[in-house]
Coordinates of C-alpha atoms in Angstrom, one line a residue:
X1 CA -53.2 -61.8 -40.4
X2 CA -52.6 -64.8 -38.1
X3 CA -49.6 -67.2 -37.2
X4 CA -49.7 -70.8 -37.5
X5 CA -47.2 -72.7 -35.9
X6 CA -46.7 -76.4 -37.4
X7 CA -44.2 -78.5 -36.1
X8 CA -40.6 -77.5 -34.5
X9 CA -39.3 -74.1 -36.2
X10 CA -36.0 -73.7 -37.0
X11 CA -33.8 -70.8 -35.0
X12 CA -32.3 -69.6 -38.1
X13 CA -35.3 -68.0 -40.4
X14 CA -35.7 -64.4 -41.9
X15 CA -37.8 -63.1 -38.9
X16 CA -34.9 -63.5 -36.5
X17 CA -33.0 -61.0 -39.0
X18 CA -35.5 -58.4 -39.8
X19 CA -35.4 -55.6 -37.2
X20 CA -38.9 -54.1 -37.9
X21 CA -40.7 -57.6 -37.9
X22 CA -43.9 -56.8 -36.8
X23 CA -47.2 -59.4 -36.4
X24 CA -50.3 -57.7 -35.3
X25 CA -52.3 -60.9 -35.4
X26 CA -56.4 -61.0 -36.1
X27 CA -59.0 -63.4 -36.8
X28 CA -58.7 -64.6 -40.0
X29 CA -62.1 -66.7 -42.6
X30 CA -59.5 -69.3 -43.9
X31 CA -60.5 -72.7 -43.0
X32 CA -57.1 -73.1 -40.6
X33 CA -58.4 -76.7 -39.8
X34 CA -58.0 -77.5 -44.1
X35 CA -54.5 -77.6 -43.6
X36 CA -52.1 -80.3 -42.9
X37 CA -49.0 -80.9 -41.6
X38 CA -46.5 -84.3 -41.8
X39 CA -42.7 -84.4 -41.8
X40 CA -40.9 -86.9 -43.9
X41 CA -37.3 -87.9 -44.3
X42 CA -36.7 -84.6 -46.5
X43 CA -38.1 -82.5 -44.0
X44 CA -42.0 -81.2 -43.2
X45 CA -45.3 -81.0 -45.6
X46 CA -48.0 -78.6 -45.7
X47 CA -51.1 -79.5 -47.6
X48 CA -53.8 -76.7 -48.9
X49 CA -57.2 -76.8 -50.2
X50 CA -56.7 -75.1 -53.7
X51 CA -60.1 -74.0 -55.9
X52 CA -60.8 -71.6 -58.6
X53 CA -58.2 -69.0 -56.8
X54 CA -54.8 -67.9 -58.8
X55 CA -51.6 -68.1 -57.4
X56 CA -48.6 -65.4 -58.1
X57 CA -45.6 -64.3 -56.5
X58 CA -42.6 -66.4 -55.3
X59 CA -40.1 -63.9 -55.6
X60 CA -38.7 -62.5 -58.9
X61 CA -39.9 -65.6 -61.5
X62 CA -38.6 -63.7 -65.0
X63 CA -39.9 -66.7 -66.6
X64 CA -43.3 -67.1 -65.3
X65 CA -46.5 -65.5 -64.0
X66 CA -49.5 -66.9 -62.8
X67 CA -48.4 -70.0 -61.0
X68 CA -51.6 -72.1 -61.2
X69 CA -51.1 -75.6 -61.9
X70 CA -46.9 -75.5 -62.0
X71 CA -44.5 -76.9 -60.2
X72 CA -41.7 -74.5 -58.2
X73 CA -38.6 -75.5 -56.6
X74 CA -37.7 -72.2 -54.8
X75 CA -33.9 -71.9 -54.1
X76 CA -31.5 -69.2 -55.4
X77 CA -30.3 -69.7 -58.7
X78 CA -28.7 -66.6 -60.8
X79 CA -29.6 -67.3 -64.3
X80 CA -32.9 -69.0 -64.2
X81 CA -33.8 -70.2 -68.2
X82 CA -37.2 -71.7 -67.7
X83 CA -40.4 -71.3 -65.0
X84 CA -38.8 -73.8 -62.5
X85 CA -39.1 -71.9 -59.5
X86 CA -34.8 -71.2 -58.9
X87 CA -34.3 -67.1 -59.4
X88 CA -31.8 -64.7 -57.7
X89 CA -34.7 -63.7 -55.2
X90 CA -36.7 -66.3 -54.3
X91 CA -39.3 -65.2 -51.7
X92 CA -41.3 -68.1 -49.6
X93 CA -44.9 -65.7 -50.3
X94 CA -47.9 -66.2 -52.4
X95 CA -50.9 -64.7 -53.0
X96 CA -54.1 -65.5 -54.9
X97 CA -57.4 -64.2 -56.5
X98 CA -59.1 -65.2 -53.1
X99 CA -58.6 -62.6 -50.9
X100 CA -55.6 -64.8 -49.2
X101 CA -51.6 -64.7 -49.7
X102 CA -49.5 -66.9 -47.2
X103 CA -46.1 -66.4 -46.1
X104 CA -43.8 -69.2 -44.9
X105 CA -41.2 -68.1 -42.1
X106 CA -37.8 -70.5 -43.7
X107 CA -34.9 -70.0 -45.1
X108 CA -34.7 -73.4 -46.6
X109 CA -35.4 -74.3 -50.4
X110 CA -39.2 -75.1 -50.8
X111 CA -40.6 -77.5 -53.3
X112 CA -44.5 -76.3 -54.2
X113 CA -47.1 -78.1 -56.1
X114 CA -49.2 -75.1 -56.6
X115 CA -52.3 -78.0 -57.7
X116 CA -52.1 -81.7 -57.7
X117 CA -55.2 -83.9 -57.0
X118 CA -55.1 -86.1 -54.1
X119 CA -55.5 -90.2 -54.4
X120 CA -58.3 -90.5 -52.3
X121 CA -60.5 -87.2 -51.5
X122 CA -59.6 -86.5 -55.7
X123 CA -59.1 -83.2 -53.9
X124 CA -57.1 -80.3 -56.1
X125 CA -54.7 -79.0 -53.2
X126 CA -50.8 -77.0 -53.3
X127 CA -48.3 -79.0 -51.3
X128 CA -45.3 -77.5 -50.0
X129 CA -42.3 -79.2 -48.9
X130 CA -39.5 -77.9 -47.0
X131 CA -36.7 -79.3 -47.1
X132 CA -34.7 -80.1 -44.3
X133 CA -37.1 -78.6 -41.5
X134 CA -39.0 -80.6 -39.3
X135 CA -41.5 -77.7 -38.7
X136 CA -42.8 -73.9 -39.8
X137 CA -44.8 -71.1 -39.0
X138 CA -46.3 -69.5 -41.6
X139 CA -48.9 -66.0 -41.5
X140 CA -52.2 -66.4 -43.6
X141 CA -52.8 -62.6 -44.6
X142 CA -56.4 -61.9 -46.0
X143 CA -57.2 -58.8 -48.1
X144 CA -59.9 -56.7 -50.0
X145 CA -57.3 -57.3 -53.0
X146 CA -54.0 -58.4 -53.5
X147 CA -52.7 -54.8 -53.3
X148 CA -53.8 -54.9 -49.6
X149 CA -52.4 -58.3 -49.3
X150 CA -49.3 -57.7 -50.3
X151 CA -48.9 -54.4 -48.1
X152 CA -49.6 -56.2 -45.1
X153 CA -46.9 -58.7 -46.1
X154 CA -44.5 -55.6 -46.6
X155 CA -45.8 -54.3 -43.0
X156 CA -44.6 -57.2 -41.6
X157 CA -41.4 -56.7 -42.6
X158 CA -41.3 -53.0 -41.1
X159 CA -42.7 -51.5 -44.3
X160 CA -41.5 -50.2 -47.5
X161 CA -37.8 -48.3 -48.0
X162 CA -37.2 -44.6 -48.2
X163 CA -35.2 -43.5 -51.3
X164 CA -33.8 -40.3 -52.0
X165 CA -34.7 -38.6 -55.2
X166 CA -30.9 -38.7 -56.6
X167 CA -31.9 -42.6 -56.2
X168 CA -34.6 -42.3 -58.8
X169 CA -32.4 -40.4 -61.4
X170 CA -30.2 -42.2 -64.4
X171 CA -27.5 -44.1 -62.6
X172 CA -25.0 -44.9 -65.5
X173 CA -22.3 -47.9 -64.4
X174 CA -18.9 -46.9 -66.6
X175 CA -16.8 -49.5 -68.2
X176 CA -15.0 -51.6 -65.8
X177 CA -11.3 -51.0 -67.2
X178 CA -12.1 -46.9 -66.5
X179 CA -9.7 -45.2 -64.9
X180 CA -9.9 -42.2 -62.7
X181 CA -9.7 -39.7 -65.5
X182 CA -12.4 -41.6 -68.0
X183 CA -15.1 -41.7 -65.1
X184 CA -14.5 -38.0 -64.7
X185 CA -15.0 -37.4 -68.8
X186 CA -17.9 -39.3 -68.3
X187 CA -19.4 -37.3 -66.2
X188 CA -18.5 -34.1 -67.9
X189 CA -20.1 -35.7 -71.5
X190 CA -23.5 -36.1 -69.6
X191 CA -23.3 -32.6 -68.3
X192 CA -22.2 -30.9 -71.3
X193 CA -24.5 -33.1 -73.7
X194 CA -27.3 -31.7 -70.9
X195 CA -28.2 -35.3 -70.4
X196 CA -29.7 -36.1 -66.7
X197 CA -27.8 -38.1 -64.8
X198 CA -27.6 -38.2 -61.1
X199 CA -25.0 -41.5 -60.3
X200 CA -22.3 -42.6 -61.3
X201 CA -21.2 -46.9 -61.1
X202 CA -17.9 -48.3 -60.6
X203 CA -17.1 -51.9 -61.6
X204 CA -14.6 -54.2 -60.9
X205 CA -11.5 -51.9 -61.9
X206 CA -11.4 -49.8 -59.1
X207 CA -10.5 -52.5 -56.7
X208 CA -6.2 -53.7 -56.5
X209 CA -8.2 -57.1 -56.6
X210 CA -11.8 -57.9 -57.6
X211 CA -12.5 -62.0 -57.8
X212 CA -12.2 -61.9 -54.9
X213 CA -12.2 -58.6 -53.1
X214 CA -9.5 -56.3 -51.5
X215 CA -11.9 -53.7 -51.4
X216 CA -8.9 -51.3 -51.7
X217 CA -8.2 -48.5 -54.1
X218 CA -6.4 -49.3 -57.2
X219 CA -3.6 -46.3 -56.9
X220 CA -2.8 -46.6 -60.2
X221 CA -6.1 -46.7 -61.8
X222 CA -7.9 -44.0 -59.0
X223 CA -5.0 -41.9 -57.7
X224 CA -6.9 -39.4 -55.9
X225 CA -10.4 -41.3 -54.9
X226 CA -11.1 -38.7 -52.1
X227 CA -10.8 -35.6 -54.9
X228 CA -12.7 -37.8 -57.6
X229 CA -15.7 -38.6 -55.0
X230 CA -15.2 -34.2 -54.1
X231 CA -15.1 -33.5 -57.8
X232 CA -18.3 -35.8 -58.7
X233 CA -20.1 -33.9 -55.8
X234 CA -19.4 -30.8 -57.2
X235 CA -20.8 -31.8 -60.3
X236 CA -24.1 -32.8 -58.9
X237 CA -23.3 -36.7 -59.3
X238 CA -23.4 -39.7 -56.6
X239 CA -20.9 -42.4 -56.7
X240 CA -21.8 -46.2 -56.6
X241 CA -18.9 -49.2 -55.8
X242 CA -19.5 -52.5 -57.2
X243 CA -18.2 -54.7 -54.7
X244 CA -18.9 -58.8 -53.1
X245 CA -18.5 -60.9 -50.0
X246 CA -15.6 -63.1 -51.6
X247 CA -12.3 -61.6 -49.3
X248 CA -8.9 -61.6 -50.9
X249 CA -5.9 -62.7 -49.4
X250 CA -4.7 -59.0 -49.8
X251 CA -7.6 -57.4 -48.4
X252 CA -7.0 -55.2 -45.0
X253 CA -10.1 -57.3 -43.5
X254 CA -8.8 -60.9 -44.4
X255 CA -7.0 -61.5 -41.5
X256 CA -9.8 -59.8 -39.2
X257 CA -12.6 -62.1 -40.6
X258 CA -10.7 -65.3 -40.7
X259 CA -13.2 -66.5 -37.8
X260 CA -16.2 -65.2 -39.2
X261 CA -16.2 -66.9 -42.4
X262 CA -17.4 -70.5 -43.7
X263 CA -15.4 -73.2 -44.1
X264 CA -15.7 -72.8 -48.4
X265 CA -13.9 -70.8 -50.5
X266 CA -15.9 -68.9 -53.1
X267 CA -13.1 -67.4 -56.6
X268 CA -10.4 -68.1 -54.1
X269 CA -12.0 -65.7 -51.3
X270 CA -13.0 -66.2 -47.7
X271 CA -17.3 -66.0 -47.3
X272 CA -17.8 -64.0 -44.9
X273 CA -20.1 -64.4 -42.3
X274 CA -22.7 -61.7 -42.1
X275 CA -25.0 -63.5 -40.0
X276 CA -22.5 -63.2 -37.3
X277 CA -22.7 -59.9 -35.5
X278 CA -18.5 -59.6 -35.2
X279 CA -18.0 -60.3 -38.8
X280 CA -20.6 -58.5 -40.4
X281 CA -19.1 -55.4 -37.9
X282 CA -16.1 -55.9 -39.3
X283 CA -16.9 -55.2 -42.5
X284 CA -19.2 -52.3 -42.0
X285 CA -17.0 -50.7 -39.6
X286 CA -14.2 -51.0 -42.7
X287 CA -17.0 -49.5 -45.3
X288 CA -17.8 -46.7 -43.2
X289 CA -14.6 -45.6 -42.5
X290 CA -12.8 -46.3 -46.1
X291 CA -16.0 -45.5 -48.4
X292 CA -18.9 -43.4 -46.6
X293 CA -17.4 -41.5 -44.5
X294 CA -15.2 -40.0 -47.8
X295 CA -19.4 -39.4 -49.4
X296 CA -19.7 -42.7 -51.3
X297 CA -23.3 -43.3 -50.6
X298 CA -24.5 -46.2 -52.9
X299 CA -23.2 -49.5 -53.8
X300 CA -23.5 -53.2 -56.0
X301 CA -23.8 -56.0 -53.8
X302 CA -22.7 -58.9 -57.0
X303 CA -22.8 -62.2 -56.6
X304 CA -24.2 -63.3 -53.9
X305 CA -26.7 -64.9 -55.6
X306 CA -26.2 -69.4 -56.2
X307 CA -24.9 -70.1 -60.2
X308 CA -25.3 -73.5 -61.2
X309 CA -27.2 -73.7 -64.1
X310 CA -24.9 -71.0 -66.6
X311 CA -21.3 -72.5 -66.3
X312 CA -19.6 -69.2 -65.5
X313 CA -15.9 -71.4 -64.6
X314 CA -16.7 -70.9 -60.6
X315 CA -19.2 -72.6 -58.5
X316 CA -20.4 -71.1 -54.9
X317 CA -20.2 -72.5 -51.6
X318 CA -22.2 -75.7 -51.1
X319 CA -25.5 -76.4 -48.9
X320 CA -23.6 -78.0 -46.8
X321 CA -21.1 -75.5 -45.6
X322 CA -21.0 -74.4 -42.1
X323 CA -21.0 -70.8 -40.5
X324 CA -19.6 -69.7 -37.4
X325 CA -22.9 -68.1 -36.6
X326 CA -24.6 -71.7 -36.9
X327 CA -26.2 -71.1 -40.3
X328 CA -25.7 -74.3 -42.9
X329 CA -24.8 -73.7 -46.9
X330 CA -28.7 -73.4 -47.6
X331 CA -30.3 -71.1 -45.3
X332 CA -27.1 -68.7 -46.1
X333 CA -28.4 -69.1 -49.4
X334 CA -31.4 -67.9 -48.6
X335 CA -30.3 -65.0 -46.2
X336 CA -27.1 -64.0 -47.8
X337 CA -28.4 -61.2 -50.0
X338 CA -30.3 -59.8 -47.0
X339 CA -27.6 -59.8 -44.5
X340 CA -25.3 -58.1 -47.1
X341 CA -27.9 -55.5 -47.2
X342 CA -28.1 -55.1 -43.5
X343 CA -24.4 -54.9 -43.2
X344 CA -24.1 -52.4 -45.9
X345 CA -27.0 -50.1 -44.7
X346 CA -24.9 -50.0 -41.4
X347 CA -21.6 -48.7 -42.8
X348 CA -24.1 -45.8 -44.3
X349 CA -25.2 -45.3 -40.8
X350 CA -28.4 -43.7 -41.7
X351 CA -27.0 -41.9 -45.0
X352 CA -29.7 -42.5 -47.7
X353 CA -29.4 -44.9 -50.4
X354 CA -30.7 -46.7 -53.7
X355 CA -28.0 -49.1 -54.5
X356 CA -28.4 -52.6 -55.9
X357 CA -28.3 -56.4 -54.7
X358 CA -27.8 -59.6 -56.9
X359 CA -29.7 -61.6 -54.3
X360 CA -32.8 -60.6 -51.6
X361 CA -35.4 -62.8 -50.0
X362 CA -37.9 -62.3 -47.2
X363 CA -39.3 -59.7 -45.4
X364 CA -36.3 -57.4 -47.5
X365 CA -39.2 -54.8 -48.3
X366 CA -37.8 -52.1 -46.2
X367 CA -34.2 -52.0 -47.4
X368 CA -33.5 -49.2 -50.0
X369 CA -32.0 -52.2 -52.6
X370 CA -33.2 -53.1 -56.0
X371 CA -32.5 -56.0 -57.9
X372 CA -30.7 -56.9 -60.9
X373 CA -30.1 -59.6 -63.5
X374 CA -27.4 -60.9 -65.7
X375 CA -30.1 -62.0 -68.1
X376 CA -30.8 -59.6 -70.9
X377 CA -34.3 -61.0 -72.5
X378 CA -36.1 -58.0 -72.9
X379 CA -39.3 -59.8 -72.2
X380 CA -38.0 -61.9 -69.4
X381 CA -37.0 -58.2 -68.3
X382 CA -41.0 -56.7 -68.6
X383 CA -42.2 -59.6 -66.6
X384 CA -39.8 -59.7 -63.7
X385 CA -40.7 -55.6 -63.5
X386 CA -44.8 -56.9 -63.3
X387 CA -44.2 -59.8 -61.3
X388 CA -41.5 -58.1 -58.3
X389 CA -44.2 -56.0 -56.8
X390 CA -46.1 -59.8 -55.5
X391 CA -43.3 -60.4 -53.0
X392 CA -42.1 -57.4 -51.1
X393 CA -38.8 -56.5 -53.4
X394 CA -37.4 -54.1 -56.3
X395 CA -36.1 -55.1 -59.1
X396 CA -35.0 -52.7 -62.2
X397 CA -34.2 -54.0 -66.0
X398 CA -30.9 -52.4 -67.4
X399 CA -29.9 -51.3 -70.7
X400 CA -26.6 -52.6 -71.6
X401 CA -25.9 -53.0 -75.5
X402 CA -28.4 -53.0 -78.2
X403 CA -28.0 -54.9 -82.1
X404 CA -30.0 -51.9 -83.5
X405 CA -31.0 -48.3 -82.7
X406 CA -34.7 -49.7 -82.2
X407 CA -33.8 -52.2 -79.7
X408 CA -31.7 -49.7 -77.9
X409 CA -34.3 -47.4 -77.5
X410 CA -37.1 -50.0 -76.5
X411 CA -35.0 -51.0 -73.9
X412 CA -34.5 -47.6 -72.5
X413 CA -37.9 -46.2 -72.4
X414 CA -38.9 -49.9 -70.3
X415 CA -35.8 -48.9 -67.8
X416 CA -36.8 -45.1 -68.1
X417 CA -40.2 -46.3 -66.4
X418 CA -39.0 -48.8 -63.9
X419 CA -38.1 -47.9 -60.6
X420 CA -34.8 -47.5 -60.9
X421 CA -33.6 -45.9 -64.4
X422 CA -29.9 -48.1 -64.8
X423 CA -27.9 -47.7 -67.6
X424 CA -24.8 -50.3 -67.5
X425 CA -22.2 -49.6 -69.2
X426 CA -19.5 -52.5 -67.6
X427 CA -18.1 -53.3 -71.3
X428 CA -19.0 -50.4 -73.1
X429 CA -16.0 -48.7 -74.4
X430 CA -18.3 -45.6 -74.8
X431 CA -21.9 -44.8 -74.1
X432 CA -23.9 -47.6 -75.7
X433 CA -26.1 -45.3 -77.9
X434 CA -23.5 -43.4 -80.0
X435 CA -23.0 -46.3 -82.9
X436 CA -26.5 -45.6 -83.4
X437 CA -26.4 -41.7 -83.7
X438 CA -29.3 -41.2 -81.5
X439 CA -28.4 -39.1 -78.5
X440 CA -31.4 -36.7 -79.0
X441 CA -33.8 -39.7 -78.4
X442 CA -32.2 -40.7 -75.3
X443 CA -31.8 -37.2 -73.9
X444 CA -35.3 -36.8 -74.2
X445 CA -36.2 -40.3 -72.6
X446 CA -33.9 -39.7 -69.6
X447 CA -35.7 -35.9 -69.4
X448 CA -38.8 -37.8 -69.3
X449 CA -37.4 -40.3 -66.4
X450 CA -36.6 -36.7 -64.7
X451 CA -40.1 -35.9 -64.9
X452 CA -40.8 -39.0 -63.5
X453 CA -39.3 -38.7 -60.2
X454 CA -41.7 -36.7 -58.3
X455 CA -44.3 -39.7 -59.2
X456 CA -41.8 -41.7 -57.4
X457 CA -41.0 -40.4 -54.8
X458 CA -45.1 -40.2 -54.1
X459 CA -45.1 -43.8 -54.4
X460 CA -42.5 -44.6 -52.5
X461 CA -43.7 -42.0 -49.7
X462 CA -46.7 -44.6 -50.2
X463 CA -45.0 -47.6 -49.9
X464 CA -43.3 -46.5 -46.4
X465 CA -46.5 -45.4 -45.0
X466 CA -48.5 -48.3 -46.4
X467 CA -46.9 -51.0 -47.9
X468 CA -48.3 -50.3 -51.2
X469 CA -45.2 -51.1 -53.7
X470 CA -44.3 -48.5 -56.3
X471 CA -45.1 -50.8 -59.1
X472 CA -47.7 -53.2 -59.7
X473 CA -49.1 -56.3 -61.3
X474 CA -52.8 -54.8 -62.9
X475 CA -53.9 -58.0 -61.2
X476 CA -53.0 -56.9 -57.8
X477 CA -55.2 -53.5 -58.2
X478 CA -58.1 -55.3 -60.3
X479 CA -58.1 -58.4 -58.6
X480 CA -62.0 -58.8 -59.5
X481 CA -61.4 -58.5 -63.3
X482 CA -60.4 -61.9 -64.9
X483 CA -59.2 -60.2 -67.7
X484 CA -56.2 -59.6 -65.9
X485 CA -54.9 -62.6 -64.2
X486 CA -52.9 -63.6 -67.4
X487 CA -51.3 -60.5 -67.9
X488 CA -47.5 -60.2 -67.8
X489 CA -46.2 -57.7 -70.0
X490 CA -48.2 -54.1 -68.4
X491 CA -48.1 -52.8 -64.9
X492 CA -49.3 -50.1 -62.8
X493 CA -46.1 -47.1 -62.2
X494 CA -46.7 -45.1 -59.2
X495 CA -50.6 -44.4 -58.5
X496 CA -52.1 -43.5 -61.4
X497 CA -50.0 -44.7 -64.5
X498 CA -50.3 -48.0 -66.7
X499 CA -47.2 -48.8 -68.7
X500 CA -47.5 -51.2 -71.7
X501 CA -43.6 -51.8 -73.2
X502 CA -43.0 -53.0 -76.3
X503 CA -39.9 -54.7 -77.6
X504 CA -37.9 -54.0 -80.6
X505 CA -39.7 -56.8 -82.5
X506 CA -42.7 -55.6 -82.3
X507 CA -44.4 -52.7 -84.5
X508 CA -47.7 -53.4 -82.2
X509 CA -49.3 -54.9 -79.1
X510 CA -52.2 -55.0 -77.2
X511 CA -53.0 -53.4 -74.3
X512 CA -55.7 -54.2 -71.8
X513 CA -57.0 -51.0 -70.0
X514 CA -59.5 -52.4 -66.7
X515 CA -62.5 -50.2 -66.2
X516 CA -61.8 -46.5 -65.4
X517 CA -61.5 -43.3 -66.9
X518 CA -58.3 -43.2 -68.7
X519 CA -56.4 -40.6 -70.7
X520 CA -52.9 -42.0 -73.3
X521 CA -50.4 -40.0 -71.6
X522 CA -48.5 -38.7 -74.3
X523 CA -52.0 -37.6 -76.2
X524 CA -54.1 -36.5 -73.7
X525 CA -56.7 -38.1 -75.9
X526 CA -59.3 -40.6 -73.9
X527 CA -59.1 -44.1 -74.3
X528 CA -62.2 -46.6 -73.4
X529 CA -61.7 -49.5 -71.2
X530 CA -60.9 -52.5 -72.3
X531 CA -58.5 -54.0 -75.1
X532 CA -56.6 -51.8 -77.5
X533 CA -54.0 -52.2 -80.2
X534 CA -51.1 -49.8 -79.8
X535 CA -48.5 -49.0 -82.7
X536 CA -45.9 -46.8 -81.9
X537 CA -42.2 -45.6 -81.7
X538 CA -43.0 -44.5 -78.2
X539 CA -43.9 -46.7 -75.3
X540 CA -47.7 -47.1 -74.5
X541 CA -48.5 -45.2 -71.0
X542 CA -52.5 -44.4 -70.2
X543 CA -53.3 -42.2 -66.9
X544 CA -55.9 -42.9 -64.5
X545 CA -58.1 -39.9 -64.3
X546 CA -60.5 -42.0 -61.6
X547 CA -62.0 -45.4 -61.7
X548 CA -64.2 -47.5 -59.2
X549 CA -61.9 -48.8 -57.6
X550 CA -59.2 -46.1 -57.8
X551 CA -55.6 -47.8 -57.3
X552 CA -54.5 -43.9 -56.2
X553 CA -56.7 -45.1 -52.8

C-alpha cells in the first residue's frame, strides 16, 4: 500500500474521522509516475492508465456491476433508478482484475470516467474529478486478488466489526402504528408458532414526534417502555429503535443542540452536527442514558441518506449549508451516515450491536452497521448483496410484502442467506406471510438462517482479524477466472458457501460454479465446475469441499 499526495488536501476527509485509521505504507509495481494531476475551476483531476483490467466497487451500485467503460457520478442519493453512480453509500474505492484497487481520501462527490481515450496519446485512461478540492491523497493497494485487496482497504479503516450472534438472527421490524401491547403479541406469536426470532424493530410510532424527532416515548402508545424492554429480555428478544438526526422542537435535546446544528432545516427539524464533538456528545450522552442504559442495544439510523431523485414531498439540506464544525452541505453528505454511526456506537459504550444505517461511506468497515434500501427490486436487491463486499460496508435486502406466495418466499430465502436476516414489517398489519398460508415454509427458512449463524459468526471472526468481508463477489475470490467478472446475481456466504437466488419469475437459472470440488448443499450430491442450470423451489447453495485456490484461506 502506498500514499500519494496530489495537490492541497482538504482538513475535512474520512481519515480525520476514523479512529482505527491505520497506513502501513510499502513499495508498490504501479507506475506512480502514469498518473496525473491538474486542478480546474470545479476542483482537481486525476488521470490513470486503464488496460484490459476490470473495475468494480464504488460503494453499494444496486444497479450496476462491473464498471468498465461507464460513467459514475458518486454522491449520495437514496433511491438510485439507473447505473449512474448516486446510491445511499457511495464509497470513493475501486478495485480491478490487475492486482490494484485505489482509494481516494474525500468526502466530496467524485465524477469518474472509468475509460475514455485521450485526444492525443489515443490513450484508454479513468479520469476522476473531484469536485470542489484543489488536491487529494489517495492509497494504491496491490493484491494477489481482489479478496486481499479489499482486506487491506478494510485494514485501513481498523478492520472489520464484531457482531454478536443475536445480531445474525431474524430481526422482524413491527408495524409502525403498534402499540405497546401488539409488539409484545408479536413476540409471543413467534415464540409460540416456534419461529426463531432474536430482535425485535420499532418504527416511527414509538416516538411523541417522528418527522422530525423527539426521541421521547409516546406514553400513550408505550406506557411502560422500561417493563416492555424487561419483558422482551425475558423472552429471549433484543429491541431495535428507528430513529434520525432531524430534532423536533419538542425534543429534550433541541434547545441543547441549537449551536451544533446547520443552518438548514430538514421535515421541519434542526441537523445536528455530529462532526462536532459537543453536539454529537449531546446526543449520545441523551441515548445512553434514555435508551441503553434501560437494555435497548440496537437501532435504525433513517434518513440520512440525500433524496432528490424520488419526490418523497421533503428535500434535505443543501451542499451549501454550513456546520459549526466547518464541514459544508457536501462533505456532511458524504460523512453524515458515518458520524451517526460513531455517535450511536458511543451511547452503547461498548455494548454490542448489529443495527442498521440508511447511509455509510469510507473507511465504515469496522462499525457493526448494515445497510438498507427503500428500493424493493428483487434483483437490484441480489446485486447490491454481490456487489457491497467491493467497498468495505454491509448491506442486507429485506422482505417486506410479497404479490404471491412464490415471491414471498424467494425473497426470504435471499434475506435468510444475507448477512443480516431482516424481515420489515413497517406497514404490515400482520406478519406478511399469513395471506399466503405458508408459515411452515418460513419457519423452516428462518431455522435454516439459525443454522446459519455459526457460519457467520466464523466469517465475521474473519473479517475482524483479516479484513476478509463475510460475503463476496465470486470475482473477488477467482479473480484469475474470466468467467466471473460479469457475474452479478451469485456470491460467496461465509468461507465455503456459493449462493445462487432466484426470483419469483424465474422457474430456472444458471449458475457458474469456478473450479473446485463442490458439493449442492441441500443434496450432498457433487456438482462439476463450471455452468449449471438449476430448477428449483429452493434456493441454489453449492459447498466448497476444497479448491486451488481455496477462498476458506
Amino acid at each position: 500500500m502506498k500514499k500519494i499526495t496530489f495537490g492541497n488536501p482538504e482538513l475535512f476527509v474520512p481519515s480525520k474521522y476514523c479512529s482505527g485509521f491505520c497506513c502501513e505504507e510499502t513499495e508498490v509495481a504501479y507506475p506512480i509516475h502514469r498518473i496525473t494531476f491538474r486542478t480546474n475551476a470545479r476542483g482537481c483531476v486525476l488521470e490513470f492508465p486503464l488496460g484490459e483490467e476490470q473495475i468494480y466497487g464504488f460503494g453499494l451500485q444496486l444497479n450496476g456491476f462491473n464498471q468498465k467503460n461507464k460513467e459514475l457520478f458518486l454522491r449520495v442519493n437514496a433511491d438510485p433508478t439507473k447505473n449512474t453512480g448516486d446510491s445511499h453509500a457511495p464509497v470513493p474505492f475501486f478495485v480491478t482484475t490487475r492486482g490494484y484497487g485505489i482509494y481516494f481520501d474525500t468526502a466530496r462527490n467524485m465524477e469518474v470516467q472509468c475509460g475514455v481515450e485521450t485526444a492525443l496519446e489515443k490513450e484508454n485512461v479513468m479520469t476522476v474529478q473531484i469536485l470542489n478540492a484543489k488536491g487529494i491523497d489517495i492509497y494504491i493497494i496491490e493484491g494477489t486478488d481482489i479478496t486481499d485487496i479489499v482486506a487491506q482497504y478494510n485494514r485501513l479503516s481498523g478492520s472489520g466489526c464484531e457482531v454478536p450472534e443475536w445480531g445474525l438472527g431474524v430481526l422482524y421490524r413491527c408495524n409502525w402504528h403498534y402499540p405497546q401491547d401488539r409488539v409484545l403479541e408479536t413476540a409471543a406469536y413467534f415464540r409460540n408458532a416456534k419461529i426463531p426470532c432474536s430482535i425485535l424493530g420499532l418504527e416511527p410510532g414509538w416516538h411523541t414526534h417522528n418527522y422530525p424527532c423527539s426521541y421521547e416515548w409516546n406514553k400513550e402508545m408505550f406506557p411502560d417502555p422500561d417493563g416492555m424492554v424487561k419483558k422482551l429480555k425475558e423472552m429471549e428478544f433484543h429491541l431495535n429503535l428507528w430513529e434520525h438526526a432531524y430534532i423536533s422542537e419538542d425534543s429534550p435535546v433541541y434547545e441543547a443542540m441549537k449551536p451544533y446544528s446547520g443552518n438548514y432545516r430538514v421535515l421541519g427539524g434542526l441537523v445536528a452536527d455530529l462532526a462536532s464533538e459537543e453536539g454529537a456528545d449531546i446526543i449520545s450522552e441523551y441515548h445512553k442514558k434514555t435508551f441503553t442504559d434501560i437494555g435497548i442495544d440496537g437501532f435504525k439510523l433513517d434518513e440520512c441518506d440525500n433524496t432528490n431523485i424520488v419526490d418523497y414531498g421533503w428535500r434535505m439540506f443543501p451542499n451549501c449549508s454550513q456546520f459549526p464544525s466547518g464541514l459544508d452541505g457536501e462533505q456532511y453528505h458524504n460523512l453524515f451516515g458515518v458520524l451517526y454511526m460513531k455517535t450511536i456506537l458511543k451511547a452503547l459504550d461498548g455494548k454490542p450491536t448489529l443495527s442498521q444505517v440508511r447511509s455509510a461511506g469510507a473507511l465504515c468497515a469496522s462499525y457493526a452497521f448494515v445497510l438498507y434500501s427503500d428500493l424493493y427490486e428483487h434483483k437490484d436487491f441480489i446485486r447490491g448483496i454481490v456487489n457491497s463486499g467491493f467497498s468495505g460496508i454491509l448491506w442486507s435486502p429485506e422482505l417486506r410484502h410479497a404479490k404471491s406466495k412464490m415471491e414471498l418466499l424467494r425473497r426470504l430465502q435471499t434475506v435468510v442467506f444475507s448477512v443480516q436476516c431482516l424481515i420489515n414489517g413497517w406497514y404490515c398489519d400482520e406478519v406478511p406471510w399469513k395471506q399466503f398460508n405458508c408459515e411452515s415454509e418460513v419457519r423452516a427458512l428462518l431455522q435454516e438462517r439459525e443454522k446459519q449463524i455459526p457460519r457467520l459468526m466464523k466469517a465475521f471472526e474473519r473479517y475482524k482479524e483479516t479484513g476478509i468481508p463475510p460475503v463476496r463477489a465470486l470475482v473477488m475470490d477467482y479473480t484469475d477466472d474470466p468467467e466471473t467478472y460479469e457475474i452479478d446475481n451469485e456470491y460467496l456466504f461465509g468461507a465455503d458457501l456459493l449462493v445462487a437466488p432466484m426470483t419469483e419469475e424465474e422457474e430456472m437459472r444458471k449458475v457458474y460454479l469456478p473450479a473446485g470440488e463442490w458439493v449442492d448443499y441441500w443434496t450432498g450430491e457433487i456438482v462439476p465446475p463450471g455452468w449449471h442450470e438449476a430448477q428449483t423451489d429452493n434456493i441454489p447453495v453449492y459447498q466448497c469441499k476444497n479448491t486451488a485456490k481455496s477462498p476458506i484461506t
